[in-house]
CSV table of C-alpha atoms in Angstrom, one decimal:
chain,number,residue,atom,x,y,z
A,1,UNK,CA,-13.1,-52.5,-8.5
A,2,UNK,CA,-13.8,-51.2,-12.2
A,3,UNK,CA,-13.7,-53.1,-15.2
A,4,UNK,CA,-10.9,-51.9,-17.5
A,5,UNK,CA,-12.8,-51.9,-20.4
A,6,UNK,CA,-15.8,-50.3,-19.3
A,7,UNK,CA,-17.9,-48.9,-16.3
A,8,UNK,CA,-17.2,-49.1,-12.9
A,9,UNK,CA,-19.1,-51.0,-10.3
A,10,UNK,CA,-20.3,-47.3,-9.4
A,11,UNK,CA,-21.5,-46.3,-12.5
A,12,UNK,CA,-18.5,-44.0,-13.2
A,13,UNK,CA,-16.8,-44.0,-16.5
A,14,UNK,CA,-13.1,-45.2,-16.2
A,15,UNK,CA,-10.9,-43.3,-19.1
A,16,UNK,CA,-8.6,-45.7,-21.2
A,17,UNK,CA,-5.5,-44.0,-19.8
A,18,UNK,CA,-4.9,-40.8,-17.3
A,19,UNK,CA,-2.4,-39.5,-19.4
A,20,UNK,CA,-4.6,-38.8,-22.5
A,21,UNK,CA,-7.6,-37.3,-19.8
A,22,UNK,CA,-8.0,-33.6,-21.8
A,23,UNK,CA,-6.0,-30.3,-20.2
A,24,UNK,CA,-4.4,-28.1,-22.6
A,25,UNK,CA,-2.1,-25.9,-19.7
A,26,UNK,CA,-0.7,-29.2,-18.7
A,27,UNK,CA,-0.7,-32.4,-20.9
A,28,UNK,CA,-1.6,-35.3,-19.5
A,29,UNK,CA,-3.8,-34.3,-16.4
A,30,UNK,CA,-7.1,-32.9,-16.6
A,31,UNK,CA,-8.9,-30.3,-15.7
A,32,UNK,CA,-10.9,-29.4,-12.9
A,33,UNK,CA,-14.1,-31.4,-12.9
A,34,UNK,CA,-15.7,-34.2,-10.6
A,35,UNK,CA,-14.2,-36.9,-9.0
A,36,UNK,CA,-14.1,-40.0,-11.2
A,37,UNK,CA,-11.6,-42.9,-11.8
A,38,UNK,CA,-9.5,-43.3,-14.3
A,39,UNK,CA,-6.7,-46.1,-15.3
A,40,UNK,CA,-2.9,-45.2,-15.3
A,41,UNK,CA,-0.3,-46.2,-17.4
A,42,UNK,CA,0.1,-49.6,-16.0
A,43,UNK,CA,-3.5,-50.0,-16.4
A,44,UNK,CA,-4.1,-49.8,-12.0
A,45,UNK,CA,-7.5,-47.9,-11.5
A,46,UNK,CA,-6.8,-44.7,-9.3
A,47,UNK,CA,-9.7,-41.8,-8.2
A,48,UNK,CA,-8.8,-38.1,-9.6
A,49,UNK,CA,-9.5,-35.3,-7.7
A,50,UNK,CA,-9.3,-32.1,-9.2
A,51,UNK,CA,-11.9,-29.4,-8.4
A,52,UNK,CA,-10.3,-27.1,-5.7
A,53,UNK,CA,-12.8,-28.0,-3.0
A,54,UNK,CA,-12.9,-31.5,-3.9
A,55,UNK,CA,-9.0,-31.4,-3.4
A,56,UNK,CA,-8.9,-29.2,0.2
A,57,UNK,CA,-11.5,-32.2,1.5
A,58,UNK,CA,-9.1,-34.8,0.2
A,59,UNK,CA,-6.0,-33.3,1.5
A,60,UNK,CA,-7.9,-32.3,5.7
A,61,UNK,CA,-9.7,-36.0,5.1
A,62,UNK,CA,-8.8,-38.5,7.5
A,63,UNK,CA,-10.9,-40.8,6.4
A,64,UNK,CA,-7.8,-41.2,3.7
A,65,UNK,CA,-4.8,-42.9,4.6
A,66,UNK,CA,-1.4,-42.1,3.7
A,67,UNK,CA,-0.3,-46.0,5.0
A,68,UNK,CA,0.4,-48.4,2.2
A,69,UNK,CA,-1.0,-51.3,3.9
A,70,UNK,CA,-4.2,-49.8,3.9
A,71,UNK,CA,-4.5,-50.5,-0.1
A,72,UNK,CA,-6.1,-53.0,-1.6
A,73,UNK,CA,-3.6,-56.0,-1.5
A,74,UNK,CA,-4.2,-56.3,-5.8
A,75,UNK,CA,-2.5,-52.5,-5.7
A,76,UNK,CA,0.4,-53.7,-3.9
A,77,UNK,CA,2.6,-54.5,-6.4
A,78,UNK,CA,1.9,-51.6,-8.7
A,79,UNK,CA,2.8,-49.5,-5.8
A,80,UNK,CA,6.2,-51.1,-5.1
A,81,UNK,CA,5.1,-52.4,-1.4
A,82,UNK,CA,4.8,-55.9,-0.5
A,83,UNK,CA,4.3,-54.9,3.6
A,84,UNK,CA,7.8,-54.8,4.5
A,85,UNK,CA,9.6,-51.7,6.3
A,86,UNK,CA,12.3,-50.1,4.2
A,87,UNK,CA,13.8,-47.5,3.6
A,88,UNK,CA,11.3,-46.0,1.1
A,89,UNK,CA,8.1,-46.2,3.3
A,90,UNK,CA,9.0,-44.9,6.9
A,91,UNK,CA,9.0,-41.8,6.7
A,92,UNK,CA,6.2,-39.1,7.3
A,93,UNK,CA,4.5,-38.8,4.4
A,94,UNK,CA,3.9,-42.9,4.6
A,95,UNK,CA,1.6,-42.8,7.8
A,96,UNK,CA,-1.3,-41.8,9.6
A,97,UNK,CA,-1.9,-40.1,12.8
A,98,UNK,CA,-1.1,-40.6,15.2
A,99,UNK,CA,2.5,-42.2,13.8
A,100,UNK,CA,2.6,-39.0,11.4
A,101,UNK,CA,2.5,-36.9,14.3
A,102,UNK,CA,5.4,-38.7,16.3
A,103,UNK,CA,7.4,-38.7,13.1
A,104,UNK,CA,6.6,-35.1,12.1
A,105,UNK,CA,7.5,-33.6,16.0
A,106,UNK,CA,11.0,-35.4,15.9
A,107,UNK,CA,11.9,-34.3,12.3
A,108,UNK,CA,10.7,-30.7,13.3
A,109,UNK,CA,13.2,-30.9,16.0
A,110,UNK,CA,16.0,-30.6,13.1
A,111,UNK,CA,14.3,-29.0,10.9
A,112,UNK,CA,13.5,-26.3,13.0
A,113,UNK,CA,13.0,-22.3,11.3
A,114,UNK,CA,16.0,-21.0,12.9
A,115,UNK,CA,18.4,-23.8,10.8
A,116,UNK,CA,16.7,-23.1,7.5
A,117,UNK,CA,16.4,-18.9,8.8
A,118,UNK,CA,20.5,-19.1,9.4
A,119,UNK,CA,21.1,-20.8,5.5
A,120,UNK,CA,19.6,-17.5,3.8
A,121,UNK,CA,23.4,-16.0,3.4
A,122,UNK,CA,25.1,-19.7,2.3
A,123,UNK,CA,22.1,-19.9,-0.2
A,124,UNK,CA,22.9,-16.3,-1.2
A,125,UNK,CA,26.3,-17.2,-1.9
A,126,UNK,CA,26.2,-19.7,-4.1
A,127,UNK,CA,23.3,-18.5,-5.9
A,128,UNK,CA,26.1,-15.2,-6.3
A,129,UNK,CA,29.0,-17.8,-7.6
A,130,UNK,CA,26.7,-19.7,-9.8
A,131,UNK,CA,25.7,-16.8,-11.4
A,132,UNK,CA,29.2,-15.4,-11.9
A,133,UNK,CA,29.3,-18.6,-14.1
A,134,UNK,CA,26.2,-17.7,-16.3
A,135,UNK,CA,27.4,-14.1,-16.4
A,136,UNK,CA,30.9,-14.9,-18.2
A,137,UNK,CA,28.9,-17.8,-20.0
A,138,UNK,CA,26.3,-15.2,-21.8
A,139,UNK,CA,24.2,-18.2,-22.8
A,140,UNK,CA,23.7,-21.0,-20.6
A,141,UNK,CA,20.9,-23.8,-19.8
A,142,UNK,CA,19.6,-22.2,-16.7
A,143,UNK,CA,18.6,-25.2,-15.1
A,144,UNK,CA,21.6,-26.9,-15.4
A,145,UNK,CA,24.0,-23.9,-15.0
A,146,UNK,CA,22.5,-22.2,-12.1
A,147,UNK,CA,19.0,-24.1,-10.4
A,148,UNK,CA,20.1,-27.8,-10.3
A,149,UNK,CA,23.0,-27.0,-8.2
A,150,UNK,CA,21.7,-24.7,-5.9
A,151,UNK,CA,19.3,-26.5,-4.7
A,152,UNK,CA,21.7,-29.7,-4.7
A,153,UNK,CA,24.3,-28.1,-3.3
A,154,UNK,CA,21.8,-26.5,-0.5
A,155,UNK,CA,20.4,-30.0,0.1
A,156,UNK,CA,24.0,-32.0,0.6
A,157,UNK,CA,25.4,-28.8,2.5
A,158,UNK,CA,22.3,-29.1,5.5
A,159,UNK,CA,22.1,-33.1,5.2
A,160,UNK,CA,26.2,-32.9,6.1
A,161,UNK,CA,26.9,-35.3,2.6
A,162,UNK,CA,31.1,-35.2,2.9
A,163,UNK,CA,32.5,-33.0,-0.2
A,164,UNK,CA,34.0,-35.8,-1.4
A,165,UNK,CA,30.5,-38.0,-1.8
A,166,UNK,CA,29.1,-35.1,-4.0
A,167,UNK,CA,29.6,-36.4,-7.2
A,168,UNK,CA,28.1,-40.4,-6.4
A,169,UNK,CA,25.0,-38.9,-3.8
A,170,UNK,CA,24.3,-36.6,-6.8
A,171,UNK,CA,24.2,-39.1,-9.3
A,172,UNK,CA,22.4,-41.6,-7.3
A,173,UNK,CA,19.6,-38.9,-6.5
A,174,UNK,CA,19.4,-38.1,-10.6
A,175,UNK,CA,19.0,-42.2,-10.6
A,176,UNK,CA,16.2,-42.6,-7.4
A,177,UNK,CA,14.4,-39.2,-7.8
A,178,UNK,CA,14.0,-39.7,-11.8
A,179,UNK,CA,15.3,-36.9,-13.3
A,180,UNK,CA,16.8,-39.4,-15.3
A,181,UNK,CA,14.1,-40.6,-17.0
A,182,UNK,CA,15.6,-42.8,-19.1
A,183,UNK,CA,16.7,-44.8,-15.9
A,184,UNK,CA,15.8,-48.1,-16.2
A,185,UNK,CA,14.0,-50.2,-13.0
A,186,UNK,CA,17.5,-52.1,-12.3
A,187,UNK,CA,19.3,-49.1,-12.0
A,188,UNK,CA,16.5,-46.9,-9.9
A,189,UNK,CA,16.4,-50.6,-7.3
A,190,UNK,CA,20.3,-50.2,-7.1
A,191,UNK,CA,20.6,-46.8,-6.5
A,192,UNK,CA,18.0,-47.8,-3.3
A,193,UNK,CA,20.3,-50.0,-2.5
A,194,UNK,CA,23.2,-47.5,-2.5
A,195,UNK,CA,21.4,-45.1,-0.1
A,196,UNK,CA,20.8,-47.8,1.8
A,197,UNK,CA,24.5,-48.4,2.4
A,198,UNK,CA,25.6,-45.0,2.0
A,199,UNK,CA,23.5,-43.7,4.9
A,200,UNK,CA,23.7,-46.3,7.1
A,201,UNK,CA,27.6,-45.7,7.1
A,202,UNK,CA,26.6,-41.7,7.5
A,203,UNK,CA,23.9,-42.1,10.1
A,204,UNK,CA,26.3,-44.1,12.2
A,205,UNK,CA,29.3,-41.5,12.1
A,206,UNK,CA,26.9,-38.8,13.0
A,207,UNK,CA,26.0,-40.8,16.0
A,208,UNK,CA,29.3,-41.1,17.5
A,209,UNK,CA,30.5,-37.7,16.2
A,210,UNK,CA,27.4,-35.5,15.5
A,211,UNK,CA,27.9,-32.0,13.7
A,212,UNK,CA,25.3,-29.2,12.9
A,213,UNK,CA,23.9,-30.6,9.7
A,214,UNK,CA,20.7,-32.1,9.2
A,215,UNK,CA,21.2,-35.8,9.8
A,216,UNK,CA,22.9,-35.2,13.5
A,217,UNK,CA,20.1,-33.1,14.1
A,218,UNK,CA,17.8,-35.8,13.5
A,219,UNK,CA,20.1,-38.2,15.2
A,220,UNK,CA,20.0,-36.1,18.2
A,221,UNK,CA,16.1,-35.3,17.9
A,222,UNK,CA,14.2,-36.1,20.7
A,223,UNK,CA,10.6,-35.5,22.3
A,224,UNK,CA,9.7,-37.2,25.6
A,225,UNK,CA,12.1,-40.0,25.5
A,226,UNK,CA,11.4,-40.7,22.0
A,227,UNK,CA,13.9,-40.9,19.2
A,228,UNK,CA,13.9,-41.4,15.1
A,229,UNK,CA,15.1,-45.6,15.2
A,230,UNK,CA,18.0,-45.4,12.3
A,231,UNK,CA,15.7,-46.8,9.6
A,232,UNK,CA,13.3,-43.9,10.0
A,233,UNK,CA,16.5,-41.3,9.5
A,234,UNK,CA,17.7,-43.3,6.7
A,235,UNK,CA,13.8,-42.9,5.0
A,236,UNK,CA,13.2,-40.0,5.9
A,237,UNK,CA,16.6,-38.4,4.6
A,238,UNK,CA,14.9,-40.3,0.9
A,239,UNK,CA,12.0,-38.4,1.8
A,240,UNK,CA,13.5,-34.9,2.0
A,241,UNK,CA,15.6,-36.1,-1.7
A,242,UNK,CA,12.4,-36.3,-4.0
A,243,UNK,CA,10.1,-33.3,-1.9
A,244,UNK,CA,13.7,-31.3,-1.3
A,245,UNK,CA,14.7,-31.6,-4.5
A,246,UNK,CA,12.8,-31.8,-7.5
A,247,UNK,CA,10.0,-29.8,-6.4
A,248,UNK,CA,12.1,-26.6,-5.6
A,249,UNK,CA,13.5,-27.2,-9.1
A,250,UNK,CA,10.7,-27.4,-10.7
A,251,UNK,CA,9.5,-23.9,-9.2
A,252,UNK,CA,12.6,-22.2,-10.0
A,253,UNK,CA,12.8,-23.3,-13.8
A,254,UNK,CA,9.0,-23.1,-14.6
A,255,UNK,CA,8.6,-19.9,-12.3
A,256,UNK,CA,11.7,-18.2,-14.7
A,257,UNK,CA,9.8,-19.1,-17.7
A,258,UNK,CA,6.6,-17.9,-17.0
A,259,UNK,CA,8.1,-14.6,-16.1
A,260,UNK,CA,10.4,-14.2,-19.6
A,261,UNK,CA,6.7,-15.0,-20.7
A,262,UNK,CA,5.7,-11.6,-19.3
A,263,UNK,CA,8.5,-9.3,-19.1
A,264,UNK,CA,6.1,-6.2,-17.9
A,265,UNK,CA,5.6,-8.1,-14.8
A,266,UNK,CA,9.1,-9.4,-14.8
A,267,UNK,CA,10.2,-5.7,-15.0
A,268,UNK,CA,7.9,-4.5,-11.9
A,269,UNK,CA,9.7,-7.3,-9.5
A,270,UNK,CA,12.7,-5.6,-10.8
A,271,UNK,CA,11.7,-2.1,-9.5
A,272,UNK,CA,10.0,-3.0,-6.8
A,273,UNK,CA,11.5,-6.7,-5.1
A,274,UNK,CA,8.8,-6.2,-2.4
A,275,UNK,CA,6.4,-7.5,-4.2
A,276,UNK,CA,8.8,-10.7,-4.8
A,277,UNK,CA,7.0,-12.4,-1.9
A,278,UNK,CA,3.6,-12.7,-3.4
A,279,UNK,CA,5.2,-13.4,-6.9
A,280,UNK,CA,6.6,-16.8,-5.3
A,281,UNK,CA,3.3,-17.9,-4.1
A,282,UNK,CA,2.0,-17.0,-7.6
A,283,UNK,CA,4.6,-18.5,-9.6
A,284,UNK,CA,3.8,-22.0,-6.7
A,285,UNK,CA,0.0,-22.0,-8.2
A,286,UNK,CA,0.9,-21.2,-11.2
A,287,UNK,CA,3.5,-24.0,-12.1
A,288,UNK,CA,2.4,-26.2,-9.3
A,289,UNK,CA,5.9,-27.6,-8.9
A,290,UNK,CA,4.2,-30.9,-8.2
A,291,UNK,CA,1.3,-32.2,-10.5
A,292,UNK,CA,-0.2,-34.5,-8.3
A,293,UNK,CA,-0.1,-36.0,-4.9
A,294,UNK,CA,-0.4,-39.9,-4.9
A,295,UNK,CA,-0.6,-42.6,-2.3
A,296,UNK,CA,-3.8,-42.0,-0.4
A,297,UNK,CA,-6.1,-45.0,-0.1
A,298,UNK,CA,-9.9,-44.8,1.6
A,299,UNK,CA,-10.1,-46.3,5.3
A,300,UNK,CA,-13.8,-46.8,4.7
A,301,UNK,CA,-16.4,-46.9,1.5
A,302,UNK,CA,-17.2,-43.1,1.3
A,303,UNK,CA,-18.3,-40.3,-0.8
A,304,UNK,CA,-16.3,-37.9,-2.3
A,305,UNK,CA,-17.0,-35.0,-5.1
A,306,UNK,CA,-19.8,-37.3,-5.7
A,307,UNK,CA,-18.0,-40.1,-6.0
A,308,UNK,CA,-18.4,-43.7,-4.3
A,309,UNK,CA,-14.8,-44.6,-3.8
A,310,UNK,CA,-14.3,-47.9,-1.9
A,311,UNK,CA,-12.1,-49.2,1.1
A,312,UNK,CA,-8.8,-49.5,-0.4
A,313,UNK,CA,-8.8,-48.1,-3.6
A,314,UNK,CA,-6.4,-45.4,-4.5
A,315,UNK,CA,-7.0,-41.6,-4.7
A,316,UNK,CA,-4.5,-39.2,-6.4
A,317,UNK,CA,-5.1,-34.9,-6.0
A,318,UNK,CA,-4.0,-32.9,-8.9
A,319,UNK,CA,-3.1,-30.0,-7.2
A,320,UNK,CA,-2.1,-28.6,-10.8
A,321,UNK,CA,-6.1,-28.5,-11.7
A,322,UNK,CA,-6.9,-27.1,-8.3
A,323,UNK,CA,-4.8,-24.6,-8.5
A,324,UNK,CA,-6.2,-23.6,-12.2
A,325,UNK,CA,-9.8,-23.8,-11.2
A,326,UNK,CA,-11.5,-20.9,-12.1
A,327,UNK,CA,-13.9,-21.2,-9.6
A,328,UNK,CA,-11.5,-20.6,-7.3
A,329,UNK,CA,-9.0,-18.2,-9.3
A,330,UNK,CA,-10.3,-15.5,-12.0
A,331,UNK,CA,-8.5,-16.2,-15.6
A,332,UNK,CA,-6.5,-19.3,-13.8
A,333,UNK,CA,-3.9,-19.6,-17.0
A,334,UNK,CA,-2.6,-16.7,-16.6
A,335,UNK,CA,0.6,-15.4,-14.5
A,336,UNK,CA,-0.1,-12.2,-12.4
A,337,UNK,CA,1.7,-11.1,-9.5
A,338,UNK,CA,-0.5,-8.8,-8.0
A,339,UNK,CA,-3.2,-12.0,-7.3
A,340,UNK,CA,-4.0,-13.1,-3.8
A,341,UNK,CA,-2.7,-16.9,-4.2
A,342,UNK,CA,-2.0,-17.5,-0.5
A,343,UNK,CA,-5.2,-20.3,-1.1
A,344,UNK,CA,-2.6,-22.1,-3.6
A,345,UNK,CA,-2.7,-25.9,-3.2
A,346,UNK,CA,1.0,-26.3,-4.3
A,347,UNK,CA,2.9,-27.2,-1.4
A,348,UNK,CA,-0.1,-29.1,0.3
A,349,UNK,CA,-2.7,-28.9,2.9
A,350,UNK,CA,-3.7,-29.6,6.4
A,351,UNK,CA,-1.5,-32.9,8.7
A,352,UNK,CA,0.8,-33.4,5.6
A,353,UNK,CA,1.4,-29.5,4.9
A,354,UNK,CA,4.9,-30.0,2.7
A,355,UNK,CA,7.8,-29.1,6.0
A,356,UNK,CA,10.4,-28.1,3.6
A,357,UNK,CA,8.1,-25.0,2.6
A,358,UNK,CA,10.1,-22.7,4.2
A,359,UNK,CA,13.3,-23.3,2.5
A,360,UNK,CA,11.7,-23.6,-0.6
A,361,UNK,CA,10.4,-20.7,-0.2
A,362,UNK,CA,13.7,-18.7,0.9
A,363,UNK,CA,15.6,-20.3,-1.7
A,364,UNK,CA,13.1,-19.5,-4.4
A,365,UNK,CA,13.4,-15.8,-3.0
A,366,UNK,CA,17.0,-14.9,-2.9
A,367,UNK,CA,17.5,-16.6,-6.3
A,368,UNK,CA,14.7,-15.2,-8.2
A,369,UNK,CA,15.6,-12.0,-6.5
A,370,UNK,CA,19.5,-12.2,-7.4
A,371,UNK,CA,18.6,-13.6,-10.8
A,372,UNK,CA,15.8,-10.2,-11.8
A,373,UNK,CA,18.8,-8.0,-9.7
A,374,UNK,CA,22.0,-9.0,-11.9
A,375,UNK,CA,20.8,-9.1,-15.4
A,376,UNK,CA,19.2,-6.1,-17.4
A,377,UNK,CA,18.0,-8.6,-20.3
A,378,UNK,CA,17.4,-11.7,-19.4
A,379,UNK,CA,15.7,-14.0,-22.5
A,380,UNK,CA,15.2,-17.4,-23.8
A,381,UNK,CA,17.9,-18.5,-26.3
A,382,UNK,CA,15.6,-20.9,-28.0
A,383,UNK,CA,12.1,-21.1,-29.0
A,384,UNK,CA,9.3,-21.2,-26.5
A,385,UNK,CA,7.8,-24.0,-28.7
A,386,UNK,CA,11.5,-25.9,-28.8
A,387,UNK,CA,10.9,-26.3,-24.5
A,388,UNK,CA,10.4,-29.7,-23.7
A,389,UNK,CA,9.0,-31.2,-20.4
A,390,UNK,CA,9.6,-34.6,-19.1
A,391,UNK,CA,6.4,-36.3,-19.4
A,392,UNK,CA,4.6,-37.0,-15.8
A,393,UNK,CA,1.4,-37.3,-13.8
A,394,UNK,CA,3.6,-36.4,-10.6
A,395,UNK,CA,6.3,-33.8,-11.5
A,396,UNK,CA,6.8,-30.5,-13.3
A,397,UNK,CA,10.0,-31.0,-15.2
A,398,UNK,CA,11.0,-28.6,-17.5
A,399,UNK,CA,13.7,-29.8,-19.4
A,400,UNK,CA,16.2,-27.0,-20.3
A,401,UNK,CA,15.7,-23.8,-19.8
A,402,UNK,CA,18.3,-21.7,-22.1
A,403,UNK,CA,18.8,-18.4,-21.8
A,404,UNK,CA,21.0,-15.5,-22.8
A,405,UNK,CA,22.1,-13.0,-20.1
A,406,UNK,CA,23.5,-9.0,-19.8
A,407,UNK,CA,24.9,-7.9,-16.7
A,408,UNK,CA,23.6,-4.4,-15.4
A,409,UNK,CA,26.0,-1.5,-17.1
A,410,UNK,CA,27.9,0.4,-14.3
């Protein structure tokens, strides 16, 4: 364990605090460079990983472990686990092979590609109605006006959230996921506690009266005899909130803002939407949606980028400063949408390859290509230097994203 005022037991320099760690294209991580160990906020050690190899050997690693328990015990409190089950931690993304791969075969039975292939034209009508808001509007905050509730709306339409719930689920996930971050600890633990109610009660109807949405599907999933226990749909549904989300979110608003950045390359997508395809994947590197990838913890003392990293200590991957490695991608800073950036580290890699990647994916389509169809002049209604972000070592957040809009002339 290192000493937080000094040197590690490794001989690795521990920085006084990740968030200061030097990276001008995104403030607060840093750049690509060896493994080493730095302290978070809270002052808990962690191992950054952010060269692009370094981070493809972390992410294929099973040497790793996704699995709480397999912390050191003195990093269970700062990660909110004190080895119980609940909601929060049994889902997927929380364990190992071969649990994972149970858990991950019986989700995949709901979330299969034909239900997120058949939501393209319900996703391409409300990104329409939305943007018959923005287009009477003139000016709106994008992100509020338009991205947030498509991808909410999407999200409580497949999980089969009741109309009527909209309005608590939605500010409950604002509460749990933190894009309120000025949410303090009591209200985040009671929003838990409402999900926990909430989707107990849903789970249960959708047991004795399944539908087509999401939740029956994974009530209904089965492979070999083997079904998701109720705990497992209830944490997994959490699960799908802060990767479903946020992350699309994130792409959306950041991905817009990089192109009114460079309206040449916004103007080609517009005259030719076939190249829309690659844009996504460029805009995913480029934005990287999701900063960094937490909770992995070595099964064993082993080496890593160089770095001796003992049994139970925690590793975090910025796939942010993968992405922007220019070892692995010529002039990394910049956006351009005629790059090959299928390598992109942004939605994951390997056993715990994001599942939700195709809808984001399809979602991030039809939007952007509705969005560069309906408007001639599409701009920022502020400053680029008045954009704020919500600081983070995990998410991208833009704040607001204003813009003004003209519809096409007939």
């Amino acid at each position: 364990m290192p000493n937080p005022d000094g040197d590690t037991a490794t001989g690795c320099p521990v920085h006084a605090d990740a968030t200061t760690a030097p990276r001008p294209w995104t403030p607060g991580l840093p750049e690509p460079r060896p493994v080493e160990q730095l302290l978070l906020p809270d002052k808990t050690p962690v191992w950054m990983v952010t060269r692009y190899e370094d981070a493809l050997a972390a992410l294929n690693s099973r040497r790793l472990s996704k699995d709480l328990g397999s912390a050191l015990p003195e990093l269970w409190p700062a990660l909110g686990y004190d080895g119980r089950k609940t909601i929060l931690n049994q889902h997927m993304n929380l364990a190992d092979p071969p649990e994972h791969t149970r858990l991950r075969a019986l989700v995949s039975r709901a979330f299969t590609p034909r239900r997120v292939a058949d939501l393209g034209e319900r996703i391409q009508k409300i990104t329409d109605e939305l943007l018959d808001g923005v287009a009477a509007a003139g000016t709106a905050d994008l992100k509020d006006a338009f991205i947030a509730p498509l991808v909410s709306t999407v999200l409580y339409e497949m999980l089969g959230v009741p109309l009527a719930d909209w309005a608590e689920f939605e500010r409950n996930t604002y509460i749990f996921v933190g894009l309120g971050s000025s949410s303090s600890t009591e209200e985040v633990i009671a929003s838990v506690g409402w999900f926990e109610d909430y989707l107990t009660r849903l789970t249960a109807q959708r047991r004795a009266e399944p539908g087509n949405d999401l939740i029956s599907g994974l009530v209904q999933a089965n492979v070999d005899g083997d079904a998701l226990a109720d705990l497992e749909i209830r944490s997994t549904v959490m699960l799908l909130l802060l990767a479903g989300a946020e992350t699309t979110i994130n792409l959306l608003s950041n991905g817009i803002l990089h192109l009114l950045r460079n309206p040449h390359q916004l103007a080609e997508l517009k005259s030719d939407p076939e190249k829309l395809g690659p844009a996504v994947e460029e805009l995913l590197r480029l934005t990287s949606p999701v900063f960094t990838v937490v909770y992995r913890f070595a099964k064993e003392d082993l080496e890593l980028g160089g770095a001796r990293i003992a049994k139970g200590e925690h590793v975090m991957i910025s796939l942010a400063a993968a992405n922007h490695d220019p070892a692995q991608f010529t002039d990394p800073d910049t956006l351009d949408i005629h790059r090959d950036a299928s390598r992109h580290l942004a939605l994951g890699h390997g056993t715990h390859f994001c599942i939700g990647a195709p809808l984001a994916r399809l979602k991030a389509r039809i939007a952007l290509r509705t969005l560069i169809d309906r408007f001639d002049d599409l701009r920022l209604a502020a400053p680029d230097e008045e954009l704020t972000w919500t600081p983070s070592l995990v998410a991208n957040s833009l704040d607001h994203l204003p813009v003004t809009v003209t519809a096409p002339t007939a």
